[in-house]
Every structure is written in structure tokens, then in C-alpha cells.
Coordinates of C-alpha atoms in Angstrom, one line a residue:
M92 CA 19.6 48.2 73.7
A93 CA 20.3 45.0 75.6
H94 CA 22.5 42.5 73.9
V95 CA 20.6 39.7 72.1
Q96 CA 22.3 36.5 73.2
S97 CA 23.4 33.8 70.7
Q98 CA 23.2 30.1 71.8
P99 CA 26.9 30.1 72.8
D100 CA 26.5 33.3 74.7
H101 CA 23.4 31.9 76.5
A102 CA 25.4 28.8 77.4
L103 CA 28.2 31.0 78.8
V104 CA 25.8 33.1 80.9
S105 CA 24.1 30.0 82.2
G106 CA 27.6 28.7 83.2
L107 CA 28.4 31.9 84.9
K108 CA 25.2 31.7 86.9
A109 CA 26.1 28.2 87.9
I110 CA 29.4 29.5 89.3
V111 CA 28.3 32.5 91.3
G112 CA 24.5 32.1 91.6
K113 CA 21.8 33.5 89.4
E114 CA 21.3 36.6 91.4
H115 CA 24.9 37.7 90.9
V116 CA 24.8 37.6 87.0
L117 CA 23.2 40.7 85.6
S118 CA 22.2 41.3 82.0
G119 CA 19.4 43.9 81.7
D120 CA 20.2 47.5 80.9
A121 CA 18.8 48.9 84.1
D122 CA 20.4 46.2 86.3
T123 CA 23.9 46.7 84.7
Y124 CA 23.7 50.5 84.4
Q125 CA 25.7 51.4 87.5
F126 CA 28.5 49.0 86.3
R127 CA 28.5 50.0 82.6
H128 CA 28.7 53.8 83.3
G129 CA 31.9 55.4 84.7
F130 CA 31.9 57.8 87.6
R131 CA 32.7 60.7 85.2
F132 CA 33.4 59.2 81.8
G133 CA 32.8 56.0 79.8
S134 CA 29.9 53.8 79.0
G135 CA 28.9 50.9 76.7
Q136 CA 27.1 47.5 76.5
V137 CA 28.1 44.2 78.1
L138 CA 27.0 40.6 77.7
A139 CA 26.8 40.3 81.5
V140 CA 28.0 41.7 84.8
V141 CA 29.2 39.0 87.1
R142 CA 29.7 39.5 90.9
P143 CA 31.8 36.6 92.3
G144 CA 31.8 36.1 96.0
T145 CA 35.0 34.2 96.4
L146 CA 38.4 34.2 94.8
I147 CA 37.7 30.7 93.4
E148 CA 34.5 32.0 91.8
L149 CA 36.6 34.8 90.3
W150 CA 39.1 32.3 89.0
R151 CA 36.4 30.2 87.5
V152 CA 34.5 33.1 86.0
A153 CA 37.7 34.4 84.4
Q154 CA 38.5 30.9 83.0
A155 CA 35.0 30.6 81.5
A156 CA 35.2 34.0 79.9
V157 CA 38.7 33.4 78.4
Q158 CA 37.7 29.9 77.1
A159 CA 34.6 31.5 75.5
D160 CA 36.8 34.1 73.8
K161 CA 35.2 37.0 75.6
I162 CA 36.6 40.3 76.7
I163 CA 37.0 40.7 80.5
I164 CA 36.8 44.1 82.1
M165 CA 37.8 44.0 85.8
Q166 CA 36.0 46.6 88.0
A167 CA 36.3 47.5 91.6
A168 CA 34.7 50.6 93.1
N169 CA 34.1 52.2 89.6
T170 CA 35.4 55.6 90.9
G171 CA 37.9 56.2 88.1
L172 CA 37.7 59.5 86.2
T173 CA 39.0 58.3 82.8
G174 CA 36.6 55.3 82.0
G175 CA 39.3 52.7 82.7
S176 CA 37.0 50.1 84.2
T177 CA 33.9 50.5 82.0
P178 CA 33.2 49.7 78.4
D179 CA 34.0 52.4 75.8
G180 CA 31.3 52.5 73.3
D181 CA 30.2 49.4 71.4
N182 CA 32.9 49.0 68.8
Y183 CA 34.4 45.8 70.2
D184 CA 35.0 42.6 68.2
R185 CA 33.9 40.3 71.1
E186 CA 31.3 40.5 73.8
I187 CA 32.3 41.9 77.2
V188 CA 32.0 40.1 80.6
L189 CA 32.4 42.8 83.2
I190 CA 33.5 41.3 86.5
S191 CA 32.7 43.4 89.6
T192 CA 34.9 42.6 92.6
L193 CA 32.9 44.5 95.2
R194 CA 31.8 41.3 97.0
L195 CA 35.4 40.2 97.3
T196 CA 36.2 42.1 100.5
G197 CA 38.9 41.0 102.9
I198 CA 42.1 42.3 104.4
H199 CA 44.7 40.2 106.2
L200 CA 47.3 41.7 108.5
I201 CA 50.8 40.3 108.5
G202 CA 53.9 41.1 110.5
E203 CA 51.7 42.7 113.3
G204 CA 50.1 45.0 110.7
R205 CA 53.4 46.2 109.1
Q206 CA 52.0 44.8 105.9
V207 CA 48.6 43.8 104.6
V208 CA 47.2 41.4 102.0
C209 CA 44.2 43.0 100.3
L210 CA 41.5 41.3 98.3
P211 CA 40.0 42.9 95.2
G212 CA 37.0 44.5 96.8
S213 CA 38.7 46.0 99.8
T214 CA 38.5 49.8 100.0
L215 CA 40.8 52.5 101.4
Y216 CA 38.2 53.2 104.1
E217 CA 38.1 49.6 105.2
L218 CA 41.9 49.4 105.3
E219 CA 42.2 52.6 107.3
N220 CA 39.7 51.2 109.9
K221 CA 41.5 47.8 110.0
L222 CA 44.8 49.5 110.7
A223 CA 43.6 52.3 113.1
P224 CA 43.6 50.1 116.3
L225 CA 47.3 49.2 115.5
G226 CA 48.3 52.9 115.2
R227 CA 49.1 52.4 111.5
E228 CA 47.8 53.8 108.2
P229 CA 47.6 52.7 104.6
H230 CA 49.3 54.4 101.6
S231 CA 46.4 56.7 101.2
V232 CA 43.6 57.5 103.7
I233 CA 40.9 59.0 101.4
G234 CA 40.5 59.2 97.7
S235 CA 41.9 62.5 96.6
S236 CA 39.5 62.7 93.6
C237 CA 37.0 59.9 94.1
I238 CA 36.2 59.1 97.7
G239 CA 35.5 55.4 98.3
A240 CA 38.2 54.1 96.0
S241 CA 39.4 50.5 96.2
V242 CA 42.9 49.5 97.2
L243 CA 43.5 47.3 94.1
G244 CA 42.1 50.0 91.8
G245 CA 44.8 52.4 93.1
V246 CA 47.6 49.9 92.7
S247 CA 46.4 48.9 89.2
N248 CA 46.5 52.5 88.1
N249 CA 49.5 53.8 90.1
S250 CA 47.1 56.3 91.6
G251 CA 48.6 59.1 93.5
G252 CA 47.3 60.6 96.7
A253 CA 47.6 63.5 99.1
L254 CA 50.3 62.0 101.4
V255 CA 53.6 63.5 100.2
Q256 CA 55.9 61.0 101.9
R257 CA 54.4 57.9 100.3
G258 CA 54.3 58.4 96.6
P259 CA 52.0 56.7 94.1
A260 CA 50.3 53.4 95.0
Y261 CA 52.8 50.7 94.2
T262 CA 53.8 47.2 95.1
E263 CA 55.9 44.4 93.6
M264 CA 53.9 41.7 95.5
A265 CA 50.7 40.3 94.1
I266 CA 48.9 37.2 93.0
F267 CA 47.2 37.4 89.6
G268 CA 45.8 35.6 86.6
Q269 CA 47.5 36.2 83.3
V270 CA 46.4 35.2 79.8
G271 CA 49.4 34.0 77.7
E272 CA 49.9 34.1 74.0
D273 CA 48.3 30.6 73.8
G274 CA 45.1 32.0 75.2
Q275 CA 45.3 30.1 78.5
L276 CA 44.8 31.7 81.9
R277 CA 47.5 31.0 84.4
L278 CA 47.8 31.9 88.1
V279 CA 51.0 33.7 89.1
N280 CA 51.9 33.9 92.8
H281 CA 54.3 36.7 93.5
L282 CA 52.9 37.6 96.9
G283 CA 56.1 36.4 98.5
I284 CA 54.0 33.9 100.6
N285 CA 54.3 30.2 100.3
L286 CA 50.8 28.9 99.5
G287 CA 51.4 25.8 97.4
D288 CA 50.9 25.1 93.7
D289 CA 47.2 24.1 93.1
P290 CA 45.4 27.3 91.9
E291 CA 42.1 26.8 93.8
A292 CA 43.9 25.7 97.0
V293 CA 46.1 28.7 96.8
L294 CA 43.2 31.1 96.3
T295 CA 41.3 29.5 99.1
R296 CA 44.2 30.1 101.4
V297 CA 44.5 33.7 100.3
Q298 CA 40.7 34.2 100.7
N299 CA 40.8 32.8 104.3
G300 CA 44.1 34.3 105.3
D301 CA 45.3 30.7 105.9
F302 CA 49.0 31.5 106.2
S303 CA 51.3 32.4 109.0
D304 CA 54.3 34.7 109.3
A305 CA 56.5 31.7 108.8
D306 CA 55.1 31.4 105.3
V307 CA 56.1 34.9 104.4
T308 CA 59.3 35.9 102.7
W309 CA 59.9 39.3 104.3
D310 CA 62.4 40.6 101.8
A311 CA 60.5 39.3 98.7
A312 CA 60.1 42.8 97.1
R313 CA 59.0 46.4 97.7
G314 CA 55.6 47.1 99.2
H315 CA 55.6 50.8 98.4
D316 CA 57.7 53.3 96.4
D317 CA 60.3 53.9 99.1
R318 CA 62.3 56.2 96.8
Y319 CA 59.7 58.8 96.3
I320 CA 60.7 60.9 99.3
Q321 CA 64.1 61.8 97.8
H322 CA 62.5 62.0 94.3
V323 CA 60.0 64.7 95.3
R324 CA 62.6 66.7 97.2
D325 CA 64.5 67.4 93.9
V326 CA 62.7 70.7 93.2
D327 CA 65.2 71.6 90.5
A328 CA 64.6 68.6 88.3
D329 CA 63.2 69.3 84.9
T330 CA 60.7 66.4 85.1
P331 CA 57.5 65.8 87.1
A332 CA 57.6 63.9 90.4
R333 CA 55.0 61.3 89.4
Y334 CA 52.8 60.5 86.4
N335 CA 51.2 57.3 85.1
A336 CA 53.4 56.8 82.1
D337 CA 56.6 56.6 84.3
P338 CA 58.0 53.0 83.7
A339 CA 59.8 53.2 87.1
R340 CA 56.4 52.5 88.8
W341 CA 55.2 49.6 86.6
H342 CA 55.6 46.1 88.0
E343 CA 53.0 43.4 87.1
A344 CA 49.9 44.4 89.1
A345 CA 51.2 47.9 89.7
G346 CA 50.2 49.9 86.7
C347 CA 48.5 46.9 85.0
A348 CA 45.3 49.0 84.2
G349 CA 43.1 45.9 84.2
K350 CA 45.4 43.9 81.9
L351 CA 45.7 41.2 84.7
V352 CA 43.1 39.5 86.9
V353 CA 44.5 40.6 90.2
F354 CA 43.4 38.4 93.2
A355 CA 45.3 40.1 96.0
V356 CA 48.1 42.6 96.6
R357 CA 50.6 42.8 99.5
L358 CA 51.4 46.3 100.7
D359 CA 53.4 48.2 103.3
T360 CA 51.6 50.2 106.0
F361 CA 52.9 53.2 107.9
P362 CA 52.9 54.5 111.5
A363 CA 49.9 56.8 111.9
E364 CA 50.6 60.5 112.6
K365 CA 48.8 60.8 116.0
R366 CA 48.7 64.6 116.3
S367 CA 49.0 66.3 113.0
H368 CA 48.5 70.0 112.6
V369 CA 47.0 72.0 109.8
F370 CA 48.0 75.4 108.6
Y371 CA 45.6 77.3 106.3
I372 CA 47.4 79.6 103.9
G373 CA 46.0 82.2 101.5
T374 CA 47.6 84.5 98.9
N375 CA 46.9 86.4 95.7
D376 CA 50.5 85.8 94.5
T377 CA 51.2 82.3 93.0
Q378 CA 55.0 82.8 93.5
E379 CA 54.5 82.9 97.2
L380 CA 53.0 79.4 97.1
E381 CA 55.9 78.3 95.0
D382 CA 58.4 79.7 97.4
L383 CA 56.6 77.8 100.2
R384 CA 56.6 74.6 98.2
R385 CA 60.4 74.7 97.5
H386 CA 61.3 75.5 101.1
L387 CA 58.9 72.9 102.6
L388 CA 60.4 70.2 100.4
T389 CA 64.1 71.1 101.0
G390 CA 64.4 73.1 104.2
F391 CA 63.4 70.6 106.8
D392 CA 64.6 67.1 107.8
E393 CA 61.0 65.8 107.6
L394 CA 58.5 66.3 104.8
P395 CA 55.0 67.6 105.5
V396 CA 52.2 65.1 105.6
A397 CA 50.2 66.8 102.9
G398 CA 49.9 70.1 101.0
E399 CA 46.6 70.5 99.1
Y400 CA 45.9 73.5 96.8
M401 CA 42.5 75.0 95.9
H402 CA 41.7 78.0 93.7
R403 CA 38.9 80.3 94.8
D404 CA 36.6 79.2 92.0
A405 CA 37.0 75.6 93.0
F406 CA 36.3 76.7 96.6
D407 CA 33.1 78.3 95.5
I408 CA 31.9 75.4 93.3
A409 CA 32.7 72.9 96.0
E410 CA 30.9 74.9 98.7
K411 CA 27.7 75.0 96.6
Y412 CA 27.8 71.7 94.6
G413 CA 29.7 69.5 97.0
K414 CA 27.9 70.4 100.2
D415 CA 25.8 67.2 100.4
T416 CA 28.9 65.0 99.9
F417 CA 30.7 67.1 102.6
A418 CA 27.8 66.6 105.0
V419 CA 27.5 62.9 104.3
I420 CA 31.1 62.3 105.2
R421 CA 31.1 64.7 108.1
Y422 CA 28.1 63.3 109.8
L423 CA 28.0 59.7 108.5
G424 CA 31.6 58.9 107.7
T425 CA 33.3 57.7 104.5
G426 CA 32.0 54.2 105.2
F427 CA 28.6 55.3 104.1
L428 CA 29.8 56.6 100.8
P429 CA 29.8 53.3 98.8
R430 CA 26.1 52.8 99.7
F431 CA 25.5 56.4 98.9
F432 CA 27.0 56.3 95.4
A433 CA 25.5 52.8 94.7
W434 CA 22.1 54.3 95.5
K435 CA 22.7 57.2 93.2
L436 CA 23.7 54.9 90.3
H437 CA 20.9 52.4 90.9
F438 CA 18.3 55.3 91.1
D439 CA 19.6 56.8 87.9
G440 CA 19.6 53.4 86.2
F441 CA 16.0 52.9 87.2
V442 CA 14.9 56.3 86.0
K443 CA 16.6 55.6 82.6
K444 CA 13.6 53.3 81.9
F445 CA 11.4 56.4 81.6
R446 CA 12.8 58.3 78.7
F447 CA 10.6 61.3 79.3
L448 CA 12.4 62.0 82.6
P449 CA 15.6 64.1 82.7
D450 CA 19.1 62.7 82.9
S451 CA 21.1 62.7 86.2
P452 CA 17.9 62.8 88.4
S453 CA 19.8 61.9 91.6
D454 CA 22.2 64.8 91.2
R455 CA 19.4 67.2 90.6
F456 CA 17.5 65.9 93.7
L457 CA 20.5 66.0 95.9
Q458 CA 21.4 69.6 94.8
F459 CA 17.9 70.7 95.6
A460 CA 18.0 69.0 99.0
S461 CA 21.4 70.5 99.8
K462 CA 19.9 74.0 99.8
F463 CA 18.3 73.0 103.2
L464 CA 21.6 72.0 104.7
P465 CA 23.4 74.5 107.0
G466 CA 26.7 75.9 105.9
Q467 CA 29.6 73.5 106.4
L468 CA 32.7 75.7 106.3
P469 CA 34.3 77.4 109.2
K470 CA 34.1 81.2 109.4
R471 CA 37.9 81.7 109.1
M472 CA 38.0 79.7 105.8
L473 CA 35.2 81.9 104.4
E474 CA 37.0 85.0 105.4
Y475 CA 40.1 83.8 103.5
R476 CA 37.9 82.9 100.5
N477 CA 37.0 86.6 100.4
R478 CA 40.5 87.8 100.8
F479 CA 42.6 85.4 98.7
E480 CA 42.4 83.7 95.3
H481 CA 44.8 80.9 96.1
H482 CA 44.5 78.5 99.1
L483 CA 46.9 75.9 100.5
M484 CA 46.0 73.4 103.3
L485 CA 49.3 72.3 104.9
K486 CA 49.3 69.3 107.2
V487 CA 52.5 68.6 109.3
S488 CA 53.4 66.3 112.1
E489 CA 53.5 67.5 115.7
K490 CA 57.3 67.3 115.6
L491 CA 57.6 69.4 112.5
M492 CA 54.9 71.9 113.4
P493 CA 56.9 74.4 115.6
A494 CA 59.6 74.8 112.9
V495 CA 57.0 75.3 110.1
R496 CA 55.1 77.8 112.3
V497 CA 58.2 79.9 112.7
Y498 CA 59.0 79.7 109.0
L499 CA 55.5 80.8 108.0
Q500 CA 55.5 83.6 110.6
E501 CA 58.8 84.9 109.2
Y502 CA 57.8 84.5 105.5
F503 CA 54.4 86.2 105.8
S504 CA 55.8 89.0 107.8
K505 CA 57.1 90.2 104.5
A506 CA 54.8 88.5 101.9
S507 CA 51.3 89.6 100.9
G508 CA 49.5 86.4 101.9
S509 CA 48.6 85.2 105.4
F510 CA 48.0 82.0 107.4
F511 CA 46.3 80.7 110.4
E512 CA 46.6 77.5 112.5
C513 CA 43.5 75.4 112.3
T514 CA 41.7 73.9 115.2
T515 CA 41.2 70.1 114.9
D516 CA 37.7 70.6 113.5
E517 CA 38.8 73.4 111.1
G518 CA 41.6 71.2 109.8
K519 CA 39.3 68.3 109.1
R520 CA 36.8 70.5 107.4
A521 CA 39.4 72.2 105.3
F522 CA 40.7 68.9 103.8
L523 CA 37.2 67.5 103.5
H524 CA 36.2 70.6 101.5
R525 CA 39.2 70.1 99.2
F526 CA 38.1 66.5 98.6
A527 CA 34.5 67.5 97.9
A528 CA 35.7 69.6 95.1
A529 CA 36.4 66.5 93.0
G530 CA 32.8 65.7 92.3
A531 CA 31.6 69.3 92.2
A532 CA 32.1 69.7 88.5
V533 CA 30.0 66.6 87.8
R534 CA 27.1 68.0 89.9
Y535 CA 27.5 71.4 88.2
R536 CA 27.2 69.8 84.8
A537 CA 24.1 67.9 85.8
V538 CA 22.3 70.9 87.3
H539 CA 23.3 73.2 84.4
H540 CA 22.7 70.8 81.6
R541 CA 21.2 73.4 79.4
E542 CA 24.3 75.6 79.5
A543 CA 27.0 72.9 79.9
E544 CA 28.0 70.5 77.2
N545 CA 30.3 68.3 79.3
I546 CA 33.5 68.3 81.4
V547 CA 37.1 68.2 80.4
A548 CA 38.9 66.7 83.3
L549 CA 42.7 66.7 83.3
D550 CA 45.1 65.6 86.0
V551 CA 48.5 67.1 85.2
A552 CA 52.0 66.5 86.6
L553 CA 54.0 69.7 86.4
R554 CA 57.8 69.8 86.2
R555 CA 59.4 69.9 89.7
N556 CA 61.3 73.0 88.7
D557 CA 58.2 74.8 87.2
Q558 CA 57.8 78.0 89.1
D559 CA 55.3 79.6 86.8
W560 CA 52.8 76.8 87.7
F561 CA 49.4 78.5 87.4
E562 CA 47.7 77.9 84.1
K563 CA 46.9 80.8 81.7
L564 CA 44.7 79.7 78.9
P565 CA 44.5 81.5 75.5
A566 CA 41.4 83.6 75.0
E567 CA 40.1 81.3 72.2
I568 CA 39.9 78.5 74.7
E569 CA 38.6 80.6 77.6
E570 CA 35.6 81.7 75.6
K571 CA 34.4 78.1 75.3
L572 CA 34.4 77.5 79.1
I573 CA 31.8 78.3 81.8
V574 CA 34.0 77.5 84.9
K575 CA 37.4 76.2 85.6
L576 CA 38.3 74.3 88.8
Y577 CA 41.9 74.1 89.8
Y578 CA 42.9 71.9 92.8
G579 CA 45.6 69.4 93.6
H580 CA 48.5 67.9 95.4
F581 CA 50.6 71.1 95.4
L582 CA 53.9 69.8 97.0
C583 CA 54.0 67.0 94.4
H584 CA 53.1 69.6 91.7
V585 CA 50.1 67.4 90.6
M586 CA 47.1 69.5 89.6
H587 CA 43.5 68.4 88.9
Q588 CA 42.0 70.8 86.3
D589 CA 38.3 70.5 85.6
Y590 CA 36.7 72.6 82.9
V591 CA 32.9 72.9 82.2
V592 CA 32.5 73.4 78.5
K593 CA 29.7 75.6 77.1
K594 CA 26.9 74.0 75.3
G595 CA 27.5 73.5 71.6
Y596 CA 31.2 73.1 71.7
D597 CA 33.0 69.8 70.9
V598 CA 34.4 68.7 74.3
M599 CA 37.2 66.5 72.8
A600 CA 38.3 69.3 70.5
V601 CA 38.5 71.7 73.4
E602 CA 40.6 69.2 75.4
H603 CA 42.9 68.6 72.5
S604 CA 43.4 72.3 72.1
M605 CA 44.7 72.5 75.7
L606 CA 47.2 69.7 75.3
P607 CA 49.9 71.5 73.2
G608 CA 50.1 74.2 76.0
L609 CA 50.8 71.5 78.6
D610 CA 53.3 69.8 76.3
A611 CA 55.2 73.1 75.8
R612 CA 55.4 73.4 79.6
G613 CA 57.0 69.9 79.9
A614 CA 53.9 68.6 81.9
R615 CA 52.8 65.0 81.7
Y616 CA 49.3 63.8 81.8
P617 CA 47.5 62.0 83.2
A618 CA 49.3 62.3 86.5
E619 CA 47.5 59.7 88.7
H620 CA 44.2 58.5 87.2
N621 CA 45.8 56.6 84.3
V622 CA 45.0 56.8 80.6
G623 CA 41.7 54.9 80.7
H624 CA 39.8 55.5 77.4
L625 CA 40.3 59.2 77.6
Y626 CA 44.0 59.6 76.9
Q627 CA 46.3 58.2 74.2
A628 CA 48.9 56.1 75.9
P629 CA 52.6 56.6 74.7
D630 CA 54.2 53.7 72.8
E631 CA 56.2 52.5 75.9
M632 CA 53.0 52.1 77.9
L633 CA 51.3 50.2 75.1
A634 CA 54.3 47.9 74.8
H635 CA 53.9 47.3 78.6
Y636 CA 50.2 46.4 78.2
R637 CA 51.0 44.0 75.3
T638 CA 53.5 42.2 77.5
L639 CA 50.9 41.8 80.3
D640 CA 48.1 40.8 77.9
P641 CA 49.4 39.5 74.5
C642 CA 45.9 38.4 73.5
N643 CA 44.3 41.8 74.2
C644 CA 41.4 40.1 76.0
L645 CA 41.5 42.1 79.2
N646 CA 40.3 45.7 79.0
P647 CA 41.1 46.2 75.3
G648 CA 41.2 49.8 74.0
I649 CA 42.9 51.3 77.1
G650 CA 45.0 54.2 76.1
Q651 CA 43.0 54.5 72.9
A652 CA 44.7 51.4 71.6
T653 CA 43.1 48.8 69.3
K654 CA 40.3 46.8 70.8
K655 CA 40.9 43.9 68.4
R656 CA 42.0 40.5 69.6
K657 CA 45.8 40.0 69.6
W658 CA 46.3 43.7 69.1
V659 CA 45.4 43.7 65.4
A660 CA 45.7 47.2 64.1
E661 CA 42.4 49.1 63.4
S662 CA 41.6 49.5 59.8
V663 CA 42.0 53.1 58.5

């Protein structure tokens, strides 16, 4: 049911319309559906969805919401898997103003593109295109689990990625609004760029890129996690390489999880690998992949670009239920995806008006239509699917390729698995197939809604010295599952594990039954999608959130914490 507005609420909504324009303040259930529902998890009611078009509008909207004692949820691309940028049910003690930043696009190059300043609505795709003519790349070039992700969303959640050499999304340079203990919103400029003192003048300059290299302090702070290369090489360490609850990668906007109103971040960029090469590896022995992982991380002067794992079951589900996503990217490019997903959500929201129609109509239609698409996978990949249970896509630089080729030839002359060198087209399709796997479980659930209760989605950081890495579930858990999808960033030992639970079982109970096994293995979770509303945050992480947001007015409830103002404990 839509929220019934009180007189103060009506006044606030009217004020928000005056700031951003009537057409950019949404309040009806159908109009707000795509913003209130997470990509895979999370939903709830809001007082309004506001879509500011400038940083000054964002500043004024945030000020109005704070002054009215409302909750603010900041949302960018809404591609998160743990519900971290949508409401979580309706048990809040204040109304929610959800601020969508998608209109706030803008990327400014500084230092001839060695660094960038990104506004809240900028996406990885846009950043990649902006840097390509300069021969440079961003931290991540495609969302590993949700294609179309935003730059700021990645930073706010310390998101990971497929590129081994670059580590999780991280920066110590940002400009943000913070609500203090006195309930006042203040602008904090830690971009390392001299922009003056007046908040609206500062934000205007950031919006317009009205600054020169002379205004920039070049040694202000780190623009990426430059220590990760050595960290991931330590394959004998008894801890994971990267996970969200690691305090080493929290710094203001980095890891803030929506507890700050972030207006822009400043990030490092990287020289593009002009001629990378892809090896496709198959085996039925998990120890062989572990041998490869340890040698690839320690045996060469240079690290591989990426090493992506995929189990045969994930291969099959992605081929059938991710074919249309694969085709859209292959033929239309990732730039089309935001419109594609927006259409899906808008269509599903419209259909919600008609209660007699089934849920997830867009997924059902697209799955039907995908039957008419030609096969998307190369013949050699399909042959490996038939021969091998475990698949690894290894991307290396042109410089590293000859040494890796010799190593693989020597290793597989004695091992049971095999490999082939991909053509350029095969390599692109191999990695695209891996990325299409991320949404395949969602599609499977939608199509098989009569058999599937829901999805348990875990992203797990394994210990760097864990050689027995492939999960073996107890029989009492296995019997509650329809399919399991294992895929991930193998060289970093980060695994995405999706389980479709049979109808009639309590999904949260199934998930909780899995966690002790992960704990016993020394794994940490989540690895890169942050706690959202799905996971319980450890005490150290909650203390970090309290420091950022002492009033608990931005994204309350994250990490299953209290949603009450000023962090008042929930009644038992």
C-alpha cells in the first residue's frame, strides 16, 4: 500500500518537488517499484523517490530530508545483491526518502587521465569508455556479479572485481555530506582539490569540473589499494585476501555502505592491457586448479590480469538462463544494459498493478524469447563442458603469455586436465559467459517459481592457504536444494555461491545452516557485496558505521543493526 502522507510529509514532498522538479519526485507504488526493489534481494515502502539532476540539488534534498527527520537511502544503479540500497521491510521508525543518483552522471579526467573524479551516477561502463581513448582503464571493467554497476556503489561497498592486480574498489579521496551527532548535515571535502569553502560553490565546481591540475594536491592520499598485489601473493596466509569486514579497506567513503551522502570520489586509473591473451582450462580435479593458482600468484614477476572460475552446473545454467543477457552485451554492448534493466523493472512494476498476472513477467518473457536465439558459446568451450567439471578462464598480458603457455604445457603434460589458447573472440565470449552466470539464478527462480522457493546467494572469501577449496555440503542441506551455482574470482579465492532452494523450505534457515561450515573453514562472508540487509555485520563494522552516522539516519538497519534513530537498541 502507498504511504498516506501527513501534513508535514506533504510539505516535505512539495519542497522536494520545488528543488528537483515535480517529474523527478515519485511516490506511487508502480512509479517507485524499480527503486524500492533490489536486484536480487530487499524491498519496502518509501515516502518518496527523489532524482536530483545536480549536486546542488542533491545537497538541498539531503538537507531537507535531514531537517525533516527522515531516513535517507542513497541509491545508484541498484545492482547490489544484498539489499544494501533499498528499504528492508516496513519496520522503520521514520519515513524513507530514497535518493536515486542516476541522473548525476559526470566524469572528470585529471593528470591527463591518470586519475578521475566521478560523480554519483557514473557507471563503470561510462568510465571505461572515457578512458579508452587515453589507453587507460578503471579499477574494474565490468561488474563481476551485476553488470552495469556504478563507480560510487563499488567504492561505498569495497566491491571486488575480476582484475587480480587492482584489489577491491578503494579510495581515500572523496567529497561527502555527513550528519553529525547534532543532526546537522555538513559538507566534507577530502578530494585533495582546492575548491573553496562555500558548499554550493564547491559542489558547482565539482559538477562542472571547474578546477585545474594546479588545484590538485597530487600526494593527498591513495586512490586505490596499492598494497593488494603483495597481499594476494601470500598464498600461505591463513586469512582471506579480501572481504568487506576488513578494516584495512575502510576510509570515509570507501566502505561507507550508504552512511554518507557521497558527491564525488577521486580514483586512480591504470594503463590498459592492449593485447591480453586468454587460456581456457578444464579439469576434473580441484587440486590441479589449486596448484595452478599458487604457481600463477608466486611463480612469475607479473600477476595475471584475471582468473575466473566456473563449475559445470553454473556453465549449464548460464548457457540456458543467461543467453539473452549474453546476447544483449555481445551485440549491443554493456552501454545498453542500464536501459535494458530499467525497462525490466518498469515493466514488472506496471504489471504489479494487475494482481491476477504472475510475478517476474519480464524474466518469463525474456526466457521464452531466448529460445529463438542462436547458441552463443564457441564449440571448444562446449567440448570442454562435456569433458570437465571445473573451468578456469585465465587472462594474461602479452608479456606474460609465453611463460604461462610453457608452464601450462609442462603442467598438463602430466596432469589430467587440459587447456587451449582462445582466439580473441573465444576469449571475449568465455569471460562474458562467466559474467552472465551472475543473473542466471534469478532467471531460473522466476521461470521455475512453482518448484523454487528462493535463492541463497553467498559470496565467500576463502583463506589464501585453503587448498581444499571446493565446497562439500552435508546431505541434510543438499536435499533442500534444486541447483548450486559456483563461480568466482579464483586467484583471489573469492567464490560466488548461489543455491536455488526447493519450494516449502525456509530460505533463511537454509542459509544459516550453511554458515557454520564456512566458519569452520576460516572463510569470511560477504567477500565483496557488503553486508546489506542480508548479513549480520560484526561489531567492528557496526562501530565503523556509528562513527560515520551517529544519528543512524542514513541507510539504518544495514548489517541487521537497529533501524532506530541514534542507534537505540531494538526491544526484545
